[in-house]
Amino acid sequence: MELILEKWGEILMTVKEEHELTDVSFETWLKPLRVYNIEGSKLYILVPSEQMDRNYITKRYMLPIKVAIAEIIGADYEIEFILQEQTKAIQPFKSRNPEFAANNEKATLNPNYTFETFVVGKNNKFAHAASLAVSESPGEVYNPLYIYGGPGLGKTHLMQSIGHFILKQKPDKKVIYVTSEEFTNEVIDSIRNGNASAMTKLRDKYRTVDVLMIDDVQFIIGKESTQEEFFHTFNVLYLAGKQIILSSDKPPKDMETLEERIRSRFECGLLADIGFPDYETRMAILRRKQEMDGFHLDDEILNYISANIKSNIRELEGALNKLLAFSNLEHTEITMEVAIRELQNIISPDKPKEITPQLVIEIVAEHFNISTAQMISKNRSSEIARPRQIAMYLCKNMTGTPLEAIGTLLGGRDHSTIIHGIKKITEEYDKNENTRYLIETIKKKINPN
């Protein structure tokens, strides 16, 4: 319910865009609607004015809203539109923790990244235990907590799990999760504005929090102004007893350009590494994911994936996503023969790692905290359209895939749409420093070597 309330505006805008509603229709029929409550699998939506035709709304908009909710939230609800007079018989939804809902949104946390969905194995047991300890006593033990490991091993998942746990236990806490790219862009924008109020606003945002999480901190290193701002922010929070959590692809001692004053601060807390998952952990991850997706494959197929993808959880889950997408699009059962054929570009045990369009799409989606299903959907909101165009640009520049094939992978989009997307991002890359930094950051995630 909290998630539907949070995403309600996006759900309505998706209906508007996908069904090409005029502004008048949207303002008249959709914008006034309010989520009232959920009972079991039924979602009650309040039609606030008796002048609005409930029968027309039900006939015209019930299915589009239902589809948009399933696409954005990932859950299927029966929908009933109710009038004000019917609310007496139905209890309104009351958030058990309204502060938690508000603070959770401000923290920019992915609702799927919680301790409950994190699979613990030998490779991450220590990092998981340290993260849980920090969650239970923020600012008191292991400060800063520095989690490091290769790409796609679960660092972001663990960091955001800490944020969710703290906000659930103490909803009044101010928690911020930010990527190094976002932090850098905010510093650049504040400097570019050239006034004291912009920098003061930035410092108020980051130096008054209870918990600060910065992902991929290695990308800050070497950027003089950003590194300086980060150093002073770190000091202010640390001296105030506030919790700092950082992630990186390597330990501080392996960062050649890291200043000694920053290295010493990274190392004064706890360093927790995440290694490659063993076979049992990989199988557990696949089983958990297919359970969450409501998708079932024979153990023989899961074993095939686990035995061949050993060093990256993102690729492991990506292989499962590809089979799920193929099954949904082709309406066919996934057999061992189908799995081997469809995963041949992902599973190449005896060949160097190949950068495929599918890998690019998955990493771009993860970077922007959206799903691959949203990437290939008809959703044209800016939150989805821009990542989609960036995926088009990177697919073209990093894989050399034909434009028609890129369009097919991104939901059957035509040749002209792909050209437009690539051209737009190319122009932004050439003119905008923030876009250039964003693209280079994602490229490093795709190909860390």
Coordinates of C-alpha atoms in Angstrom, one line a residue, residues 35-404:
V35 CA -6.2 5.4 -3.4
Y36 CA -8.4 4.6 -0.4
N37 CA -7.4 1.1 0.8
I38 CA -6.3 -2.4 0.0
E39 CA -8.1 -5.4 1.4
G40 CA -6.5 -8.7 0.4
S41 CA -6.1 -8.5 -3.4
K42 CA -8.7 -5.7 -3.8
L43 CA -7.7 -2.1 -4.3
Y44 CA -10.3 0.5 -3.5
I45 CA -10.0 3.8 -5.4
L46 CA -12.1 6.7 -4.3
V47 CA -14.0 8.8 -6.9
P48 CA -14.2 12.0 -4.8
S49 CA -16.9 13.8 -6.7
E50 CA -20.5 12.6 -7.4
Q51 CA -20.4 14.7 -10.5
M52 CA -17.9 12.2 -11.9
D53 CA -19.4 9.2 -13.7
R54 CA -18.2 6.2 -11.8
N55 CA -19.6 3.7 -14.3
Y56 CA -17.8 5.5 -17.1
I57 CA -14.5 5.6 -15.2
T58 CA -14.9 1.8 -14.4
K59 CA -15.5 0.9 -18.0
R60 CA -12.9 3.2 -19.5
Y61 CA -10.0 3.3 -17.0
M62 CA -10.2 0.2 -14.7
L63 CA -8.1 -2.1 -17.0
P64 CA -5.5 0.6 -18.0
I65 CA -4.9 1.4 -14.3
K66 CA -4.7 -2.2 -13.4
V67 CA -2.1 -2.9 -16.1
A68 CA -0.1 0.2 -15.0
I69 CA -0.1 -0.9 -11.4
A70 CA 1.1 -4.4 -12.4
E71 CA 3.8 -2.9 -14.6
I72 CA 5.1 -0.4 -12.0
I73 CA 4.5 -2.1 -8.7
G74 CA 4.7 -5.7 -9.9
A75 CA 1.5 -6.8 -8.3
D76 CA -1.9 -7.7 -9.6
Y77 CA -5.0 -6.2 -7.9
E78 CA -8.7 -6.3 -8.5
I79 CA -10.0 -2.7 -8.6
E80 CA -13.2 -1.3 -7.3
F81 CA -14.1 2.4 -7.7
I82 CA -16.1 3.7 -4.7
L83 CA -18.0 6.9 -3.9
Q84 CA -17.7 8.9 -0.8
E85 CA -21.0 7.4 0.6
Q86 CA -19.4 3.9 0.5
T87 CA -16.4 4.8 2.5
K88 CA -18.4 4.3 5.8
A89 CA -18.3 0.5 5.2
I90 CA -14.6 0.4 4.3
Q91 CA -11.8 1.5 6.6
P92 CA -9.4 4.0 5.1
F93 CA -5.8 3.1 4.9
K94 CA -3.7 4.5 7.8
S95 CA 0.0 4.2 7.4
R96 CA 1.5 2.4 10.3
N97 CA 4.4 4.7 9.9
P98 CA 3.7 7.8 7.8
E99 CA 7.2 9.2 8.6
F100 CA 8.7 6.0 7.4
A101 CA 7.0 6.4 4.0
A102 CA 8.0 10.0 3.6
N103 CA 11.6 9.4 4.7
N104 CA 11.9 6.3 2.7
E105 CA 11.1 8.3 -0.5
K106 CA 13.6 11.0 0.5
A107 CA 16.3 8.4 1.0
T108 CA 15.8 7.2 -2.6
L109 CA 15.9 3.5 -1.6
N110 CA 14.9 0.7 -3.9
P111 CA 12.0 -1.2 -2.2
N112 CA 13.4 -4.5 -3.4
Y113 CA 16.8 -4.1 -1.6
T114 CA 16.2 -5.3 1.9
F115 CA 17.8 -7.8 4.2
E116 CA 14.8 -10.1 3.6
T117 CA 15.7 -10.4 -0.1
F118 CA 19.4 -10.6 0.4
V119 CA 20.8 -14.2 0.0
V120 CA 23.6 -14.9 2.6
G121 CA 26.5 -17.1 1.6
K122 CA 30.1 -17.7 2.5
N123 CA 31.2 -14.9 0.2
N124 CA 29.2 -12.2 1.9
K125 CA 28.5 -13.5 5.4
F126 CA 30.9 -11.1 7.2
A127 CA 29.6 -8.1 5.2
H128 CA 26.0 -9.0 5.9
A129 CA 26.7 -9.4 9.7
A130 CA 28.5 -6.0 9.8
S131 CA 25.7 -4.4 7.9
L132 CA 23.1 -5.8 10.3
A133 CA 25.2 -4.6 13.3
V134 CA 25.3 -1.1 11.8
S135 CA 21.6 -1.2 11.2
E136 CA 20.9 -2.0 14.8
S137 CA 23.3 0.6 16.3
P138 CA 23.9 3.3 13.7
G139 CA 26.8 5.6 14.5
E140 CA 27.9 3.4 17.5
V141 CA 29.8 0.5 15.9
Y142 CA 31.8 0.2 12.6
N143 CA 31.8 3.8 11.6
P144 CA 32.5 4.2 8.7
L145 CA 31.4 0.9 7.2
Y146 CA 33.3 0.4 4.0
I147 CA 31.9 -2.4 1.8
Y148 CA 34.0 -3.4 -1.2
G149 CA 34.0 -6.0 -4.0
G150 CA 33.6 -6.5 -7.7
P151 CA 30.6 -5.3 -9.7
G152 CA 27.3 -7.1 -9.4
L153 CA 28.0 -8.8 -6.1
G154 CA 25.4 -7.1 -3.9
K155 CA 27.1 -4.0 -2.4
T156 CA 24.2 -1.7 -3.3
H157 CA 21.7 -4.2 -2.0
L158 CA 23.4 -4.4 1.4
M159 CA 23.8 -0.6 1.7
Q160 CA 20.1 0.0 0.9
S161 CA 19.1 -2.8 3.3
I162 CA 20.7 -0.9 6.1
G163 CA 18.7 2.2 5.1
H164 CA 15.4 0.3 5.1
F165 CA 16.1 -1.3 8.4
I166 CA 17.0 1.9 10.2
L167 CA 14.0 3.8 8.8
K168 CA 11.7 1.0 9.8
Q169 CA 13.0 1.0 13.4
K170 CA 13.5 4.7 13.7
P171 CA 11.3 6.5 11.1
D172 CA 12.4 10.0 12.3
K173 CA 16.0 9.3 11.2
K174 CA 17.3 11.2 8.2
V175 CA 18.8 8.7 5.8
I176 CA 20.3 9.5 2.4
Y177 CA 21.6 7.0 -0.2
V178 CA 23.4 8.6 -3.2
T179 CA 25.6 7.4 -5.9
S180 CA 29.0 9.0 -6.3
E181 CA 27.8 10.3 -9.7
E182 CA 24.8 12.1 -8.2
F183 CA 27.0 13.5 -5.4
T184 CA 29.5 14.8 -8.0
N185 CA 26.8 16.3 -10.2
E186 CA 25.3 18.2 -7.2
V187 CA 28.8 19.6 -6.3
I188 CA 29.4 20.6 -9.9
D189 CA 26.0 22.3 -10.1
S190 CA 26.5 24.2 -6.8
I191 CA 29.9 25.5 -8.0
R192 CA 28.5 26.4 -11.4
N193 CA 25.7 28.5 -9.8
G194 CA 28.5 30.6 -8.3
N195 CA 26.6 31.7 -5.2
A196 CA 27.0 30.9 -1.5
S197 CA 23.3 29.9 -1.1
A198 CA 23.7 27.0 -3.5
M199 CA 26.7 25.5 -1.7
T200 CA 25.0 26.1 1.7
K201 CA 21.9 24.2 0.5
L202 CA 24.1 21.3 -0.6
R203 CA 25.9 21.2 2.7
D204 CA 22.6 21.4 4.6
K205 CA 21.4 18.4 2.7
Y206 CA 24.4 16.1 3.3
R207 CA 25.8 17.4 6.7
T208 CA 22.6 17.2 8.7
V209 CA 21.7 13.5 8.0
D210 CA 21.9 10.7 10.5
V211 CA 23.0 8.1 7.9
L212 CA 24.9 8.9 4.7
M213 CA 25.4 6.1 2.1
I214 CA 27.6 6.8 -0.9
D215 CA 27.8 4.1 -3.5
D216 CA 30.8 3.5 -5.8
V217 CA 32.9 6.1 -3.9
Q218 CA 35.9 5.3 -6.1
F219 CA 34.5 7.5 -8.8
I220 CA 34.8 10.6 -6.5
I221 CA 38.6 10.0 -6.2
G222 CA 40.6 12.3 -8.3
K223 CA 37.8 14.9 -8.8
E224 CA 39.4 17.7 -6.8
S225 CA 36.3 19.8 -5.8
T226 CA 34.1 16.8 -5.2
Q227 CA 36.8 15.0 -3.2
E228 CA 37.3 18.2 -1.0
E229 CA 33.6 18.6 -0.4
F230 CA 33.3 14.9 0.5
F231 CA 36.2 15.1 2.9
H232 CA 34.7 17.9 4.9
T233 CA 31.2 16.3 4.8
F234 CA 32.7 13.1 6.1
N235 CA 34.5 14.9 9.0
V236 CA 31.3 16.8 10.1
L237 CA 29.2 13.6 10.2
Y238 CA 31.9 11.5 11.8
L239 CA 32.6 14.0 14.6
A240 CA 28.8 14.2 15.2
G241 CA 28.6 10.5 15.6
K242 CA 26.5 10.0 12.5
Q243 CA 26.7 6.7 10.5
I244 CA 28.7 6.7 7.2
I245 CA 28.5 3.8 4.8
L246 CA 30.6 3.6 1.7
S247 CA 30.9 1.1 -1.2
S248 CA 33.7 0.6 -3.7
D249 CA 35.1 -1.9 -6.1
K250 CA 38.4 -2.2 -4.1
P251 CA 39.9 -1.6 -0.6
P252 CA 41.4 1.8 0.2
K253 CA 44.9 0.5 0.0
D254 CA 44.5 -0.4 -3.7
M255 CA 43.3 3.1 -4.7
E256 CA 46.5 4.6 -6.1
T257 CA 45.3 8.2 -6.3
L258 CA 43.5 8.3 -2.9
E259 CA 44.8 11.1 -0.6
E260 CA 46.3 9.8 2.6
R261 CA 44.0 11.9 4.7
I262 CA 40.9 10.3 3.1
R263 CA 42.5 6.8 3.1
S264 CA 43.0 7.0 6.9
R265 CA 39.4 7.9 7.4
F266 CA 38.1 5.0 5.3
E267 CA 40.3 2.6 7.2
C268 CA 39.4 3.9 10.7
G269 CA 36.1 2.0 10.6
L270 CA 35.4 -1.5 9.3
L271 CA 36.4 -2.9 5.9
A272 CA 34.0 -5.6 4.7
D273 CA 34.6 -7.4 1.4
I274 CA 32.2 -9.3 -0.7
G275 CA 33.7 -12.1 -2.7
F276 CA 32.4 -14.3 -5.5
P277 CA 29.4 -16.5 -4.5
D278 CA 30.0 -20.2 -4.4
Y279 CA 27.8 -22.7 -6.2
E280 CA 25.3 -23.2 -3.3
T281 CA 24.8 -19.4 -2.9
R282 CA 24.4 -19.0 -6.7
M283 CA 21.6 -21.6 -6.7
A284 CA 20.0 -20.0 -3.7
I285 CA 20.0 -16.6 -5.4
L286 CA 18.4 -18.1 -8.5
R287 CA 15.7 -19.9 -6.5
R288 CA 14.9 -16.7 -4.5
K289 CA 14.6 -14.6 -7.6
Q290 CA 12.4 -17.0 -9.5
E291 CA 10.2 -17.2 -6.4
M292 CA 9.9 -13.4 -6.3
D293 CA 9.1 -13.3 -10.0
G294 CA 6.6 -16.1 -9.8
F295 CA 8.6 -18.1 -12.4
H296 CA 9.7 -21.7 -12.2
L297 CA 12.5 -23.5 -14.0
D298 CA 13.8 -27.1 -13.6
D299 CA 16.8 -27.5 -11.4
E300 CA 18.7 -28.8 -14.4
I301 CA 18.4 -25.3 -16.0
L302 CA 19.3 -23.5 -12.7
N303 CA 22.3 -25.7 -12.4
Y304 CA 23.4 -24.9 -15.9
I305 CA 23.2 -21.2 -15.1
S306 CA 24.9 -21.5 -11.8
A307 CA 27.7 -23.7 -13.1
N308 CA 28.6 -21.3 -15.9
I309 CA 28.1 -17.8 -14.3
K310 CA 30.3 -17.7 -11.3
S311 CA 31.6 -14.2 -10.6
N312 CA 28.7 -11.8 -11.0
I313 CA 25.2 -11.9 -9.4
R314 CA 23.9 -9.3 -11.8
E315 CA 24.8 -11.6 -14.8
L316 CA 23.3 -14.5 -12.9
E317 CA 20.0 -12.8 -12.4
G318 CA 20.2 -11.3 -15.9
A319 CA 20.3 -14.8 -17.4
L320 CA 17.1 -15.7 -15.5
N321 CA 15.5 -12.4 -16.6
K322 CA 16.3 -13.2 -20.2
L323 CA 14.6 -16.6 -20.0
L324 CA 11.6 -15.1 -18.2
A325 CA 11.3 -12.4 -20.9
F326 CA 11.6 -15.0 -23.7
S327 CA 8.9 -17.2 -22.1
N328 CA 6.5 -14.2 -21.7
L329 CA 7.1 -12.9 -25.3
E330 CA 7.1 -16.2 -27.0
H331 CA 4.5 -17.9 -24.8
T332 CA 6.6 -21.0 -24.6
E333 CA 8.0 -23.3 -21.9
I334 CA 11.7 -23.0 -21.1
T335 CA 13.4 -26.3 -21.7
M336 CA 17.0 -27.1 -21.4
E337 CA 17.5 -26.8 -25.1
V338 CA 15.8 -23.4 -25.2
A339 CA 17.9 -22.2 -22.2
I340 CA 21.2 -23.2 -23.9
R341 CA 20.2 -21.5 -27.1
E342 CA 18.9 -18.2 -25.5
L343 CA 21.8 -17.9 -23.1
Q344 CA 24.6 -18.6 -25.5
N345 CA 25.6 -14.9 -25.6
I346 CA 25.7 -14.7 -21.8
I347 CA 27.2 -18.1 -21.0
S348 CA 30.6 -18.5 -22.6
P349 CA 32.8 -20.3 -20.1
D350 CA 35.8 -20.6 -22.5
K351 CA 35.6 -17.2 -24.1
P352 CA 36.4 -13.7 -22.8
K353 CA 33.4 -11.9 -21.4
E354 CA 31.2 -10.5 -24.1
I355 CA 29.5 -7.1 -23.7
T356 CA 26.0 -7.8 -25.0
P357 CA 23.1 -5.4 -25.5
Q358 CA 21.2 -7.4 -22.9
L359 CA 24.0 -6.8 -20.4
V360 CA 24.0 -3.1 -21.2
I361 CA 20.2 -2.8 -20.8
E362 CA 20.3 -4.6 -17.4
I363 CA 23.1 -2.5 -16.0
V364 CA 21.5 0.8 -17.2
A365 CA 18.2 -0.3 -15.6
E366 CA 20.0 -1.2 -12.3
H367 CA 21.9 2.2 -12.3
F368 CA 18.6 4.1 -12.5
N369 CA 16.8 1.8 -10.0
I370 CA 14.2 0.7 -12.6
S371 CA 13.4 -2.8 -13.9
T372 CA 14.3 -4.2 -17.3
A373 CA 10.5 -4.7 -17.8
Q374 CA 10.1 -0.9 -17.5
M375 CA 12.9 -0.3 -20.0
I376 CA 11.1 -2.3 -22.7
S377 CA 7.6 -1.1 -21.8
K378 CA 5.6 1.6 -23.6
N379 CA 6.1 3.9 -20.6
R380 CA 7.3 7.3 -21.9
S381 CA 7.8 9.1 -18.7
S382 CA 11.1 10.9 -18.4
E383 CA 12.2 8.6 -15.5
I384 CA 12.1 5.6 -18.0
A385 CA 12.6 7.3 -21.4
R386 CA 16.0 8.8 -20.6
P387 CA 17.6 5.6 -19.2
R388 CA 16.1 3.8 -22.3
Q389 CA 17.8 6.3 -24.6
I390 CA 21.1 5.9 -22.7
A391 CA 20.8 2.2 -23.2
M392 CA 20.3 2.8 -27.0
Y393 CA 23.4 5.0 -27.1
L394 CA 25.6 2.5 -25.1
C395 CA 24.3 -0.6 -27.1
K396 CA 25.3 1.2 -30.3
N397 CA 28.7 2.4 -29.0
M398 CA 29.8 -0.6 -26.9
T399 CA 28.4 -3.5 -28.9
G400 CA 28.0 -2.4 -32.5
T401 CA 24.6 -4.1 -32.6
P402 CA 22.4 -3.1 -35.6
L403 CA 19.8 -0.5 -34.8
E404 CA 17.0 -2.8 -35.7

